[in-house]
XYZ file of C-alpha atoms in Angstrom:
133
model
C 14.900 -14.872 48.591
C 11.764 -16.571 49.783
C 11.856 -18.605 52.954
C 9.116 -21.035 53.863
C 9.127 -22.861 57.158
C 6.937 -25.558 58.556
C 7.276 -26.117 62.284
C 5.683 -28.928 64.214
C 5.053 -28.233 67.870
C 4.766 -30.544 70.793
C 2.135 -28.879 72.922
C 2.174 -28.677 76.704
C -0.904 -30.201 78.254
C -1.994 -29.106 81.692
C -4.053 -30.985 84.265
C -7.301 -29.449 83.028
C -6.568 -30.657 79.467
C -5.866 -27.163 78.120
C -3.185 -27.204 75.445
C -0.773 -24.315 75.196
C 0.977 -23.426 71.936
C 2.163 -19.977 72.958
C 5.841 -20.865 73.277
C 5.956 -22.585 69.884
C 4.137 -19.679 68.222
C 6.461 -17.127 69.809
C 9.518 -19.111 68.695
C 8.171 -19.501 65.159
C 7.380 -15.797 64.828
C 10.801 -14.838 66.190
C 12.631 -17.104 63.731
C 10.610 -15.793 60.793
C 11.261 -12.170 61.754
C 14.994 -12.959 62.058
C 14.955 -14.403 58.531
C 13.095 -11.357 57.219
C 15.543 -8.977 58.865
C 18.399 -10.936 57.247
C 17.078 -10.431 53.724
C 14.284 -12.948 53.229
C 11.305 -11.311 51.547
C 8.497 -13.582 52.663
C 7.646 -16.637 54.717
C 4.789 -18.629 56.132
C 4.662 -20.802 59.203
C 2.223 -23.482 60.292
C 2.139 -25.351 63.578
C 0.294 -28.646 63.561
C -0.929 -30.999 66.239
C -2.306 -34.391 65.265
C -2.789 -33.403 61.599
C -4.657 -30.235 62.569
C -3.278 -26.763 61.912
C -3.405 -24.950 65.250
C -1.612 -21.808 64.072
C -0.596 -20.346 60.728
C 0.587 -16.923 59.653
C 2.130 -15.211 56.635
C 4.974 -12.708 56.887
C 6.499 -10.190 54.504
C 5.491 -9.174 51.009
C 4.760 -11.367 48.024
C 4.663 -8.285 45.781
C 6.488 -5.211 47.060
C 5.509 -2.938 44.151
C 1.798 -3.476 44.777
C 2.201 -3.864 48.567
C 0.597 -7.297 48.561
C 1.406 -9.196 51.734
C 1.861 -12.897 52.278
C -1.006 -14.836 53.807
C -1.485 -18.469 54.750
C -2.660 -19.400 51.258
C 0.347 -17.866 49.461
C 2.093 -20.484 47.336
C 5.893 -20.713 47.329
C 8.265 -22.469 44.958
C 9.975 -25.098 47.061
C 13.130 -25.319 44.969
C 15.585 -27.974 46.070
C 13.899 -28.597 49.408
C 12.066 -31.596 47.920
C 15.373 -33.501 48.065
C 15.420 -33.103 51.840
C 11.875 -34.438 52.171
C 12.673 -37.382 49.892
C 15.763 -38.237 51.937
C 13.762 -37.959 55.160
C 11.133 -40.346 53.797
C 13.771 -42.875 52.730
C 15.546 -42.643 56.098
C 12.244 -43.241 57.896
C 11.823 -46.372 55.762
C 15.351 -47.377 56.826
C 14.414 -46.889 60.487
C 11.438 -49.188 59.916
C 13.711 -51.816 58.357
C 12.026 -51.563 54.956
C 14.978 -50.079 53.036
C 18.743 -50.542 53.350
C 20.915 -47.669 52.162
C 23.649 -49.850 50.687
C 21.403 -52.171 48.691
C 21.065 -51.580 44.950
C 18.154 -49.401 43.890
C 16.954 -52.294 41.720
C 16.164 -54.185 44.941
C 13.307 -51.758 45.516
C 12.643 -50.590 41.945
C 13.199 -53.653 39.736
C 11.977 -51.734 36.682
C 14.812 -49.193 37.078
C 17.333 -49.521 34.250
C 19.806 -47.509 32.226
C 21.797 -48.095 29.059
C 25.020 -48.392 31.046
C 24.989 -51.786 32.800
C 26.651 -50.272 35.876
C 23.218 -48.977 36.883
C 22.825 -52.284 38.756
C 25.515 -51.077 41.200
C 23.727 -47.833 42.102
C 22.671 -47.936 45.745
C 20.022 -45.991 47.602
C 22.804 -44.158 49.467
C 24.407 -43.114 46.167
C 21.135 -41.587 44.992
C 20.613 -39.735 48.255
C 24.086 -38.184 48.239
C 24.099 -37.588 44.464
C 27.160 -39.762 43.821
C 25.528 -42.263 41.456
C 27.099 -40.686 38.392
């Protein structure tokens, strides 16, 4: 099992403007080591602030036979996690009032069609919870 995590930290800023990421880094490392001790074989973590990577580290082995470790440029298959990111993006659009979950998909994608005419009844919510048929 390969686990990949991306954590976003909210840094603490002190009076002198120094930003401290220590707590977030410690938490990230702890969570990764827990996952590794529970059977995960590899993971990476990145902590970002304002679109800048302030910390990144690879953990575990990408190839146990050849003792090749994971580093910050190791690529992982993301599997089904893309569904979560898609849903998050759609829900952010809902928060901004740009998408309504119970409107038909054709409201937003007029070119969407299927042979079965019931496609016009498929809502955004149905796609997100995989109940569109």
